[in-house]
XYZ file of C-alpha atoms in Angstrom:
670
model
C -48.043 -57.931 69.232
C -44.478 -58.112 67.866
C -43.297 -55.076 69.833
C -44.159 -56.899 73.073
C -42.260 -60.118 72.258
C -39.384 -60.672 74.742
C -36.909 -61.504 71.984
C -37.647 -58.202 70.205
C -37.393 -56.184 73.434
C -34.137 -57.849 74.490
C -32.548 -57.548 71.042
C -33.386 -53.840 70.962
C -31.885 -53.436 74.439
C -28.796 -55.406 73.425
C -28.400 -53.296 70.278
C -28.674 -50.087 72.315
C -26.092 -51.375 74.816
C -23.760 -52.461 72.014
C -23.967 -49.062 70.306
C -23.293 -47.347 73.645
C -20.166 -49.488 74.195
C -18.902 -48.685 70.677
C -19.568 -44.964 71.217
C -17.697 -44.909 74.542
C -14.711 -46.651 72.946
C -14.684 -44.005 70.199
C -14.810 -41.222 72.815
C -11.898 -42.794 74.659
C -10.016 -43.186 71.379
C -10.366 -39.469 70.563
C -9.047 -38.427 73.995
C -6.049 -40.746 73.702
C -5.359 -39.533 70.165
C -5.411 -35.894 71.339
C -2.725 -36.599 73.936
C -0.398 -37.975 71.224
C 1.320 -40.417 73.580
C 0.345 -43.918 72.374
C 1.331 -45.400 69.002
C -1.065 -45.429 66.065
C -1.423 -49.205 66.286
C -3.179 -48.883 69.670
C -5.606 -46.310 68.274
C -6.201 -48.519 65.230
C -7.088 -51.455 67.474
C -9.565 -49.304 69.392
C -11.164 -48.067 66.176
C -11.430 -51.560 64.749
C -12.927 -52.858 67.986
C -15.580 -50.122 68.051
C -16.453 -50.812 64.407
C -16.707 -54.576 64.972
C -18.931 -54.150 68.030
C -21.240 -51.698 66.258
C -21.599 -54.022 63.256
C -21.460 -57.375 65.046
C -24.206 -59.929 64.497
C -25.787 -62.436 66.876
C -25.875 -65.591 64.734
C -28.437 -68.176 65.864
C -28.629 -71.475 63.957
C -31.750 -73.641 63.950
C -30.668 -77.273 63.567
C -32.414 -80.618 63.360
C -33.512 -83.547 61.231
C -35.935 -83.274 58.329
C -39.532 -82.381 59.199
C -38.824 -81.244 62.761
C -40.390 -77.844 62.045
C -37.283 -75.632 61.935
C -38.640 -73.207 59.350
C -42.048 -73.089 61.024
C -40.395 -72.259 64.355
C -38.473 -69.391 62.737
C -41.726 -68.119 61.203
C -43.488 -68.215 64.568
C -40.639 -66.594 66.531
C -39.813 -63.723 64.208
C -42.032 -63.317 61.138
C -45.675 -63.733 62.151
C -46.182 -60.038 61.303
C -46.302 -60.983 57.600
C -49.712 -62.546 58.165
C -48.598 -65.949 56.869
C -45.569 -68.180 56.502
C -42.401 -66.462 55.363
C -40.222 -69.558 54.972
C -41.882 -72.539 53.228
C -42.675 -75.191 55.814
C -45.786 -77.043 54.664
C -45.823 -80.750 53.788
C -43.589 -81.438 50.779
C -41.966 -77.988 51.038
C -38.766 -78.801 52.919
C -35.995 -76.210 52.768
C -33.305 -77.902 50.650
C -30.281 -75.702 51.394
C -28.819 -73.691 54.296
C -30.381 -70.222 54.473
C -29.062 -67.083 56.178
C -31.644 -64.407 56.984
C -30.018 -60.982 57.414
C -31.011 -57.349 57.686
C -31.397 -55.497 54.377
C -28.944 -52.567 54.787
C -30.685 -50.302 52.269
C -34.171 -51.451 53.258
C -34.636 -53.329 49.970
C -35.609 -57.001 50.449
C -34.057 -59.617 48.198
C -32.765 -63.163 47.949
C -29.532 -64.683 46.586
C -29.156 -68.379 45.825
C -25.934 -70.273 45.097
C -26.335 -72.965 42.389
C -25.514 -76.517 43.480
C -22.972 -76.818 40.654
C -20.633 -74.628 42.722
C -19.825 -77.747 44.749
C -17.487 -78.654 41.916
C -15.325 -75.585 42.688
C -12.389 -75.705 45.091
C -13.683 -72.741 47.102
C -15.278 -72.402 50.521
C -18.695 -70.835 51.047
C -16.920 -67.858 52.645
C -14.945 -67.287 49.433
C -17.985 -67.766 47.210
C -19.918 -65.108 49.150
C -17.423 -62.534 47.840
C -18.145 -63.483 44.198
C -21.489 -61.868 43.394
C -21.567 -63.080 39.797
C -21.921 -66.755 40.716
C -25.123 -66.183 42.717
C -28.617 -65.937 41.222
C -30.632 -63.003 42.535
C -34.405 -62.903 43.067
C -36.656 -59.974 44.041
C -38.660 -60.491 47.214
C -41.979 -58.576 47.226
C -43.180 -58.554 50.842
C -46.547 -56.782 50.522
C -48.217 -59.396 48.280
C -48.363 -62.782 50.017
C -48.720 -64.804 46.827
C -45.670 -63.225 45.163
C -43.666 -63.513 48.382
C -44.556 -67.186 48.727
C -43.705 -67.870 45.085
C -40.289 -66.239 45.460
C -39.390 -68.118 48.651
C -40.633 -71.355 47.152
C -37.285 -71.479 45.322
C -35.749 -72.664 48.602
C -37.486 -76.027 48.063
C -36.310 -76.444 44.451
C -34.783 -79.726 43.322
C -33.393 -80.876 39.961
C -32.841 -84.252 38.333
C -29.297 -85.012 37.149
C -27.433 -88.057 35.944
C -25.877 -90.320 38.547
C -22.353 -89.513 37.309
C -22.961 -85.753 37.601
C -24.298 -86.192 41.143
C -21.291 -88.352 41.974
C -18.889 -85.743 40.528
C -20.110 -83.026 42.874
C -20.232 -85.379 45.866
C -24.008 -85.862 46.180
C -23.988 -89.566 45.307
C -21.792 -92.362 46.734
C -18.873 -93.536 44.512
C -19.212 -96.824 42.661
C -17.168 -98.782 45.211
C -19.684 -97.785 47.907
C -22.900 -98.333 45.923
C -24.886 -101.528 46.252
C -24.991 -103.522 43.024
C -28.776 -103.513 42.962
C -28.753 -99.693 43.128
C -26.267 -98.965 40.322
C -29.101 -98.156 37.888
C -30.962 -95.576 39.927
C -34.515 -94.689 38.977
C -35.919 -91.294 39.898
C -39.724 -91.412 39.354
C -39.978 -87.846 37.982
C -36.913 -88.192 35.717
C -36.371 -91.835 34.831
C -33.605 -94.393 34.791
C -30.099 -93.342 35.754
C -31.255 -90.071 37.320
C -31.219 -88.780 40.904
C -32.964 -85.821 42.488
C -30.718 -83.273 44.220
C -31.191 -79.725 45.618
C -31.068 -76.972 42.985
C -29.316 -74.574 45.359
C -26.386 -74.964 47.690
C -26.845 -71.893 49.884
C -29.340 -69.069 50.276
C -29.159 -65.526 51.680
C -32.373 -63.596 52.409
C -32.233 -59.873 53.216
C -35.244 -58.345 54.978
C -35.990 -54.903 56.493
C -37.061 -56.192 59.906
C -36.537 -54.746 63.433
C -35.215 -58.027 64.834
C -32.627 -58.280 62.058
C -31.799 -54.567 62.250
C -31.022 -55.074 65.945
C -28.163 -57.379 64.991
C -29.685 -60.865 64.652
C -28.758 -63.217 61.810
C -30.913 -66.361 61.542
C -29.437 -69.565 60.103
C -32.029 -72.065 58.846
C -30.370 -75.394 58.065
C -31.835 -78.247 56.020
C -32.274 -81.672 57.595
C -28.906 -82.842 58.868
C -29.209 -86.573 58.250
C -27.287 -86.010 55.010
C -24.603 -83.848 56.629
C -21.790 -86.107 55.385
C -22.478 -84.990 51.836
C -21.894 -81.320 52.705
C -19.304 -81.055 55.519
C -18.981 -77.287 55.020
C -22.467 -77.021 56.513
C -20.934 -78.148 59.810
C -17.523 -76.524 59.473
C -18.749 -73.113 58.356
C -22.309 -72.367 59.476
C -22.520 -74.314 62.730
C -19.002 -73.496 63.962
C -19.497 -69.760 63.333
C -22.909 -69.595 65.039
C -23.029 -67.938 68.459
C -25.904 -70.125 69.554
C -27.686 -73.297 68.456
C -31.400 -74.105 68.743
C -31.628 -77.894 68.356
C -35.135 -78.984 67.323
C -36.625 -82.401 68.069
C -40.086 -83.912 67.756
C -42.132 -83.911 70.961
C -43.824 -87.124 69.845
C -40.536 -88.969 69.105
C -38.114 -87.471 71.601
C -34.423 -88.069 70.937
C -34.019 -90.535 68.070
C -30.708 -92.213 67.297
C -30.086 -89.899 64.340
C -30.870 -86.891 66.593
C -28.337 -88.195 69.113
C -25.686 -88.638 66.398
C -26.121 -85.018 65.298
C -25.931 -83.765 68.893
C -22.845 -85.734 69.883
C -20.838 -85.270 66.673
C -21.683 -81.746 65.544
C -23.297 -79.644 68.280
C -22.139 -80.587 71.792
C -18.429 -80.445 70.852
C -18.138 -76.661 70.900
C -18.120 -75.460 74.545
C -18.083 -71.791 73.496
C -21.533 -72.068 71.933
C -24.818 -71.810 73.779
C -27.482 -74.403 73.139
C -31.228 -74.636 73.574
C -33.181 -77.800 72.822
C -36.750 -77.477 71.505
C -39.321 -80.272 71.598
C -41.588 -79.102 68.789
C -45.090 -80.229 67.803
C -46.447 -80.700 71.323
C -49.857 -80.250 69.733
C -49.554 -83.907 68.667
C -49.826 -84.721 72.392
C -52.993 -82.658 72.901
C -55.420 -85.522 73.387
C -58.976 -84.410 74.115
C -59.601 -87.767 75.839
C -56.948 -86.927 78.474
C -57.041 -84.475 81.345
C -54.817 -81.382 80.964
C -52.824 -82.624 83.954
C -52.078 -85.916 82.170
C -50.959 -84.081 79.018
C -48.717 -81.756 81.040
C -47.204 -84.705 82.898
C -46.489 -86.459 79.578
C -44.800 -83.316 78.174
C -42.666 -82.828 81.285
C -41.614 -86.467 81.232
C -40.508 -86.072 77.609
C -38.555 -82.959 78.600
C -36.867 -84.852 81.438
C -35.940 -87.833 79.228
C -34.612 -85.525 76.505
C -32.416 -83.568 78.954
C -31.097 -86.797 80.453
C -30.248 -88.345 77.086
C -28.510 -85.213 75.763
C -26.732 -84.508 79.052
C -28.141 -80.997 79.522
C -30.100 -79.212 82.226
C -33.879 -79.465 81.959
C -34.006 -75.655 81.804
C -32.340 -75.886 78.368
C -35.172 -78.061 77.005
C -38.388 -76.286 76.023
C -41.578 -77.815 74.615
C -43.500 -75.755 72.046
C -45.880 -75.954 69.123
C -44.468 -73.723 66.380
C -47.445 -74.245 64.083
C -50.000 -73.296 66.735
C -47.890 -70.337 67.831
C -47.764 -69.006 64.273
C -51.488 -69.588 63.811
C -52.306 -67.910 67.113
C -50.241 -64.834 66.304
C -51.665 -64.494 62.812
C -55.225 -64.882 64.143
C -54.375 -62.791 67.250
C -55.574 -65.674 69.401
C -53.809 -65.023 72.725
C -55.107 -68.254 74.268
C -53.620 -70.367 71.464
C -50.305 -68.449 71.642
C -50.112 -69.102 75.375
C -50.956 -72.763 74.899
C -48.198 -73.095 72.266
C -45.585 -72.040 74.893
C -43.686 -70.008 72.290
C -43.181 -67.137 74.744
C -41.200 -69.387 77.099
C -38.808 -70.138 74.238
C -38.522 -66.425 73.438
C -37.639 -65.732 77.069
C -35.001 -68.478 76.992
C -33.412 -66.986 73.862
C -33.646 -63.467 75.248
C -32.281 -64.258 78.723
C -29.672 -66.888 77.865
C -28.338 -66.576 74.321
C -28.270 -62.773 74.140
C -26.493 -62.292 77.525
C -23.925 -64.905 76.460
C -23.118 -62.834 73.364
C -22.951 -59.752 75.562
C -20.421 -61.430 77.888
C -18.246 -62.273 74.896
C -18.196 -58.617 73.811
C -17.306 -57.582 77.387
C -14.344 -59.961 77.420
C -13.066 -58.616 74.089
C -13.381 -54.986 75.250
C -11.603 -55.616 78.550
C -8.754 -57.476 76.852
C -8.060 -54.540 74.526
C -9.122 -51.392 76.383
C -7.761 -52.131 79.868
C -4.209 -52.500 78.550
C -4.406 -49.329 76.443
C -5.979 -47.348 79.303
C -3.239 -48.482 81.694
C -0.476 -47.564 79.205
C -1.977 -44.113 78.647
C -2.287 -43.449 82.375
C 1.311 -44.592 82.938
C 2.637 -42.195 80.295
C 0.632 -39.278 81.689
C 1.817 -40.083 85.230
C 5.440 -40.134 84.062
C 4.995 -36.778 82.322
C 3.487 -35.250 85.461
C 6.347 -36.647 87.516
C 8.900 -35.133 85.105
C 7.161 -31.757 85.188
C 7.104 -31.776 88.979
C 10.810 -32.553 89.025
C 11.345 -29.723 86.550
C 9.317 -27.446 88.775
C 11.472 -28.381 91.749
C 14.649 -27.871 89.697
C 13.563 -24.418 88.624
C 13.085 -23.358 92.223
C 16.485 -24.772 93.105
C 18.095 -22.996 90.161
C 16.565 -19.752 91.219
C 18.745 -19.874 94.325
C 21.885 -20.438 92.299
C 24.309 -17.599 91.852
C 25.270 -16.403 88.404
C 28.804 -17.823 88.588
C 27.421 -21.378 89.049
C 25.136 -21.342 85.988
C 27.921 -21.676 83.322
C 29.300 -24.742 85.102
C 25.832 -26.298 85.211
C 25.372 -25.586 81.493
C 28.649 -27.286 80.564
C 27.835 -30.367 82.636
C 24.321 -30.594 81.186
C 25.584 -30.308 77.584
C 28.049 -33.111 78.239
C 25.207 -35.280 79.571
C 23.119 -34.568 76.447
C 26.010 -35.482 74.145
C 26.583 -38.758 75.964
C 22.859 -39.593 75.880
C 22.634 -38.998 72.115
C 25.570 -41.361 71.553
C 23.913 -44.001 73.711
C 20.631 -43.482 71.879
C 22.300 -44.039 68.498
C 23.716 -47.305 69.820
C 20.222 -48.240 70.966
C 18.921 -47.587 67.424
C 21.424 -50.122 66.080
C 20.308 -52.628 68.686
C 16.717 -51.960 67.675
C 17.520 -52.845 64.056
C 19.142 -56.043 65.289
C 16.025 -56.727 67.364
C 13.745 -56.327 64.341
C 15.957 -58.705 62.382
C 15.729 -61.198 65.237
C 11.943 -60.722 65.331
C 11.723 -61.713 61.680
C 13.890 -64.761 62.273
C 12.594 -65.940 65.662
C 8.898 -65.062 65.376
C 7.458 -63.650 62.147
C 8.911 -66.259 59.763
C 7.424 -69.079 61.863
C 3.928 -67.584 61.458
C 4.317 -66.602 57.793
C 1.106 -67.516 55.859
C 3.262 -68.369 52.817
C 5.000 -71.086 54.832
C 1.612 -72.318 56.077
C 0.420 -72.406 52.451
C 3.283 -74.784 51.662
C 2.312 -77.006 54.603
C -1.314 -76.948 53.381
C -0.292 -77.783 49.817
C 1.867 -80.718 50.924
C -0.847 -81.976 53.270
C -3.494 -81.700 50.543
C -1.407 -83.641 48.019
C -0.502 -86.348 50.521
C -4.100 -86.578 51.760
C -5.457 -87.038 48.220
C -2.900 -89.806 47.596
C -3.907 -91.710 50.745
C -5.931 -94.860 50.122
C -7.292 -95.463 53.609
C -9.263 -93.526 56.183
C -6.412 -94.089 58.653
C -3.982 -92.546 56.182
C -6.143 -89.459 55.768
C -6.559 -89.095 59.535
C -2.801 -89.485 60.050
C -2.084 -86.715 57.511
C -4.646 -84.441 59.174
C -2.933 -85.005 62.560
C 0.466 -84.398 60.958
C -0.824 -81.123 59.496
C -1.797 -79.850 62.952
C 1.446 -81.238 64.463
C 3.509 -79.189 61.992
C 1.453 -76.068 62.690
C 1.677 -76.526 66.486
C 5.462 -77.017 66.179
C 5.694 -73.575 64.550
C 3.656 -72.124 67.440
C 6.068 -73.689 69.994
C 9.080 -72.156 68.267
C 7.289 -68.811 67.964
C 6.539 -68.858 71.711
C 10.213 -69.364 72.585
C 11.148 -66.697 70.032
C 8.768 -64.164 71.628
C 10.315 -64.806 75.044
C 13.851 -64.325 73.676
C 12.866 -61.099 71.891
C 11.364 -59.643 75.047
C 14.541 -60.429 77.010
C 16.859 -58.987 74.336
C 15.031 -55.666 74.106
C 14.623 -55.176 77.839
C 18.359 -55.796 78.356
C 19.146 -53.105 75.765
C 16.742 -50.671 77.398
C 17.752 -51.423 81.009
C 21.282 -50.051 80.387
C 19.863 -46.640 79.440
C 17.318 -46.943 82.246
C 20.025 -47.302 84.904
C 22.244 -44.517 83.463
C 19.642 -41.820 82.955
C 16.883 -42.751 85.393
C 14.355 -43.676 82.710
C 10.989 -45.127 83.866
C 11.117 -48.864 84.493
C 9.174 -50.896 81.898
C 7.517 -54.222 82.538
C 7.073 -55.226 78.899
C 5.112 -58.451 78.697
C 6.095 -61.230 76.267
C 3.556 -61.829 73.562
C 0.789 -64.049 74.951
C 0.935 -66.730 72.264
C 0.259 -69.563 74.727
C -3.569 -69.060 74.866
C -3.705 -69.021 71.046
C -1.665 -72.253 71.009
C -4.257 -73.814 73.334
C -7.039 -72.586 71.048
C -5.250 -74.125 68.052
C -4.932 -77.449 69.936
C -8.664 -77.344 70.671
C -9.334 -76.667 66.983
C -7.076 -79.597 66.043
C -8.925 -81.940 68.385
C -12.320 -80.867 67.008
C -11.357 -81.243 63.362
C -9.672 -84.610 63.940
C -12.903 -85.828 65.533
C -14.860 -84.395 62.615
C -12.545 -86.095 60.108
C -13.512 -89.488 61.514
C -17.107 -88.825 60.467
C -16.292 -88.466 56.742
C -17.635 -91.839 55.697
C -16.723 -91.318 52.030
C -13.131 -90.259 52.746
C -11.722 -93.485 51.232
C -12.485 -92.148 47.748
C -9.134 -90.507 46.960
C -10.559 -88.177 44.333
C -13.584 -87.226 46.434
C -14.603 -83.591 46.035
C -16.012 -83.769 49.570
C -12.617 -84.651 51.114
C -10.931 -81.888 49.157
C -13.467 -79.232 50.157
C -13.551 -80.410 53.772
C -9.758 -80.214 54.109
C -9.613 -76.861 52.299
C -12.169 -75.509 54.789
C -10.095 -76.759 57.734
C -6.859 -75.491 56.174
C -8.329 -72.046 55.414
C -9.545 -71.638 59.005
C -6.119 -72.695 60.338
C -4.339 -70.349 57.875
C -6.583 -67.439 58.912
C -5.888 -68.282 62.573
C -2.107 -68.310 62.007
C -2.273 -65.085 59.967
C -4.236 -63.406 62.779
C -1.600 -64.606 65.279
C 1.157 -63.150 63.062
C -0.696 -59.827 62.909
C -0.973 -59.717 66.713
C 2.725 -60.611 67.091
C 3.704 -57.792 64.705
C 1.524 -55.342 66.678
C 3.194 -56.496 69.913
C 6.718 -55.970 68.514
C 5.729 -52.541 67.210
C 4.189 -51.505 70.535
C 7.162 -52.697 72.626
C 9.589 -50.725 70.438
C 7.322 -47.675 70.287
C 6.858 -47.477 74.074
C 10.644 -47.667 74.588
C 11.285 -45.073 71.890
C 8.643 -42.868 73.479
C 10.470 -42.989 76.811
C 13.749 -42.063 75.087
C 12.009 -39.239 73.240
C 10.437 -37.961 76.464
C 13.853 -38.027 78.157
C 15.347 -36.111 75.220
C 12.591 -33.515 75.504
C 13.155 -33.354 79.255
C 16.909 -32.746 79.111
C 16.470 -30.283 76.229
C 13.918 -28.433 78.284
C 16.308 -28.392 81.223
C 19.002 -27.031 78.905
C 16.667 -24.281 77.769
C 15.913 -23.515 81.407
C 19.613 -23.122 82.164
C 20.126 -20.943 79.097
C 17.232 -18.749 80.097
C 18.637 -18.499 83.587
C 21.937 -17.495 82.129
C 20.314 -14.735 80.088
C 17.822 -13.409 82.536
C 17.520 -14.916 85.966
C 14.260 -13.027 86.423
C 12.583 -15.134 83.700
C 12.502 -18.116 86.079
C 9.217 -16.953 87.559
C 7.588 -17.008 84.103
C 8.877 -20.489 83.356
C 7.755 -21.783 86.743
C 4.234 -20.553 85.942
C 4.337 -22.339 82.585
C 5.368 -25.604 84.234
C 2.522 -25.263 86.715
C 0.090 -24.807 83.800
C 1.522 -27.857 82.026
C 1.086 -29.978 85.163
C -2.513 -28.803 85.454
C -3.120 -29.673 81.770
C -1.725 -33.206 82.179
C -3.839 -33.796 85.271
C -6.875 -32.535 83.360
C -6.144 -35.097 80.639
C -5.934 -37.824 83.292
C -9.289 -36.787 84.750
C -10.906 -36.648 81.291
C -9.568 -40.101 80.550
C -10.973 -41.505 83.802
C -14.293 -39.762 83.182
C -14.538 -41.341 79.700
C -13.499 -44.772 80.976
C -15.980 -44.833 83.880
C -19.227 -45.192 81.822
C -17.577 -47.817 79.604
C -16.563 -49.778 82.700
C -20.098 -49.434 84.058
C -21.529 -50.755 80.785
C -19.276 -53.807 80.997
C -19.966 -54.557 84.658
C -23.702 -54.140 85.083
C -26.033 -57.071 84.575
C -28.946 -56.697 82.113
C -32.477 -57.253 83.364
C -35.605 -58.370 81.448
C -36.607 -55.639 79.054
C -33.913 -53.315 80.376
C -31.627 -51.578 77.899
C -28.996 -51.375 80.662
C -27.352 -48.212 79.346
C -25.948 -45.862 82.051
C -26.970 -42.182 81.911
C -23.481 -41.120 80.830
C -23.459 -43.531 77.891
C -27.012 -42.680 76.918
C -26.089 -39.007 76.793
C -23.060 -39.716 74.598
C -25.027 -42.064 72.403
C -27.653 -39.450 71.746
C -30.567 -41.865 71.766
C -29.410 -44.166 68.949
C -31.394 -47.225 69.965
C -31.744 -50.324 67.788
């Protein structure tokens, strides 16, 4: 049954398409590398892009309050082939920590769990994932259901700790926010002064499964009504997800706590795709009602849910995860159909997966179109030079022997003058690089951002009011945006300075005109402003921010600061690549002109020695022109299937891989 599920079919098709795109980029990269015209940085970007696409993951997060059936829905959608529940989801078996379900690269299943005590460390989840020693590893036997269930039962583990220990790691309100009648907490299993908290902070499950092998990563979140105690859950997992499946109860509809989660944590990211699931419709299956009445009640709940969340009714789907899982395990097609799980699979397959595909297309076009255009321009210029050389050779053939020495003397004088001008250009280039460091690179230096982060962190921890903390967070983004403004002006000045230096040589020696573009920092500034607005809104939700020594505030700000620092560092890297490419393209034109005039000198010398050798040289030039045109045609032929892959629209169950790409790919489907 699993092979026929729409989500499995579409993921396999998406994986095949993604591999075909990566393969075509690699083919294009090899052709461009063979021509030796573009700088290594352009080839490196193409290689990195192909690698990222081939190894990219579609991250889908399942989000909702406690007991909405998130884990059961994941079991029904993806893991019914195990003949039972994979993730614990029965009564009293709530998943207590965020869980990532990934493909097992070596085919060996396993589970890693991060102890809750790690909350006391000043490190983000992203950093902690790199430290293997801090995680506890568990084997995950899949063949034996009892052993598999026992292993995964760890996800529901809790421990009893003292109130002070819970308060130290941010899982208990500080004294100034605790009601007096609750100061002496009693936990029934543990006694006076104890509280029950999750044993684990984060879980990673690796499984050899076709859906995961096709590039899907599943994020199972715990109930989000306690999200204020773990802000990294929002900042890290939810913000990095490509799509969100928001799960509600069909019997309750949108509760106030559901609405708070939607408005404050999910609907704020316009780049994400959302589906809303009304689970447990089996609670509405009343045998005393006609099927038409039940259907009308379900559709009315769908309509009210869409209206309250402000989404289209097509984004709201009503299902019964428990009945879907039962029907698939028992191979009861009627019960599976009644559960409506296949409609949800179609929505995921035909909405979330194409959205991820469009994102990949945008990234490929942004990188490849510019490189392709640069390569074609350089080849066109070379062909033009060769044709001029070919014309010159014919003209020289008509020259008499007494004119050749005069032509040689004039040409040598031109070469000498050009070399002097080129040396002066080299000095200007060094000045340009110095200006680049001053006007652009220093403003985006991560070390300087670290100082801003350190100052902001110290001032934030010394603030005594929520308003003070919010003001410091706004000031932090104001300082960072100010650096972006200065860097933007610096990039514009650099572009003008270098083009002025090049234009002098261009006018003297007839070099190809360059339309070097200033570094496009403005869109990244807009993205940073959007990030600032989101995090400022998130900061207002930290209800325990007034505690100046709060570990939650510190970790929340460090998460924000790390994301901003990574963003600035990525911008710096792009700016450095831009400066390198601008200089390299100009140097390439100077080098090509040097080769051209040297070749013309050799032509004159050969004419001087043996005028009859002109016919041989003319034949060589004709061959070189043919070779350059062949390279142009090969480049277009390699670009065409990639362009077709990016432009065509996928259909249901269609891998959407053109014949050219399929032939190159060699049948490597997901």
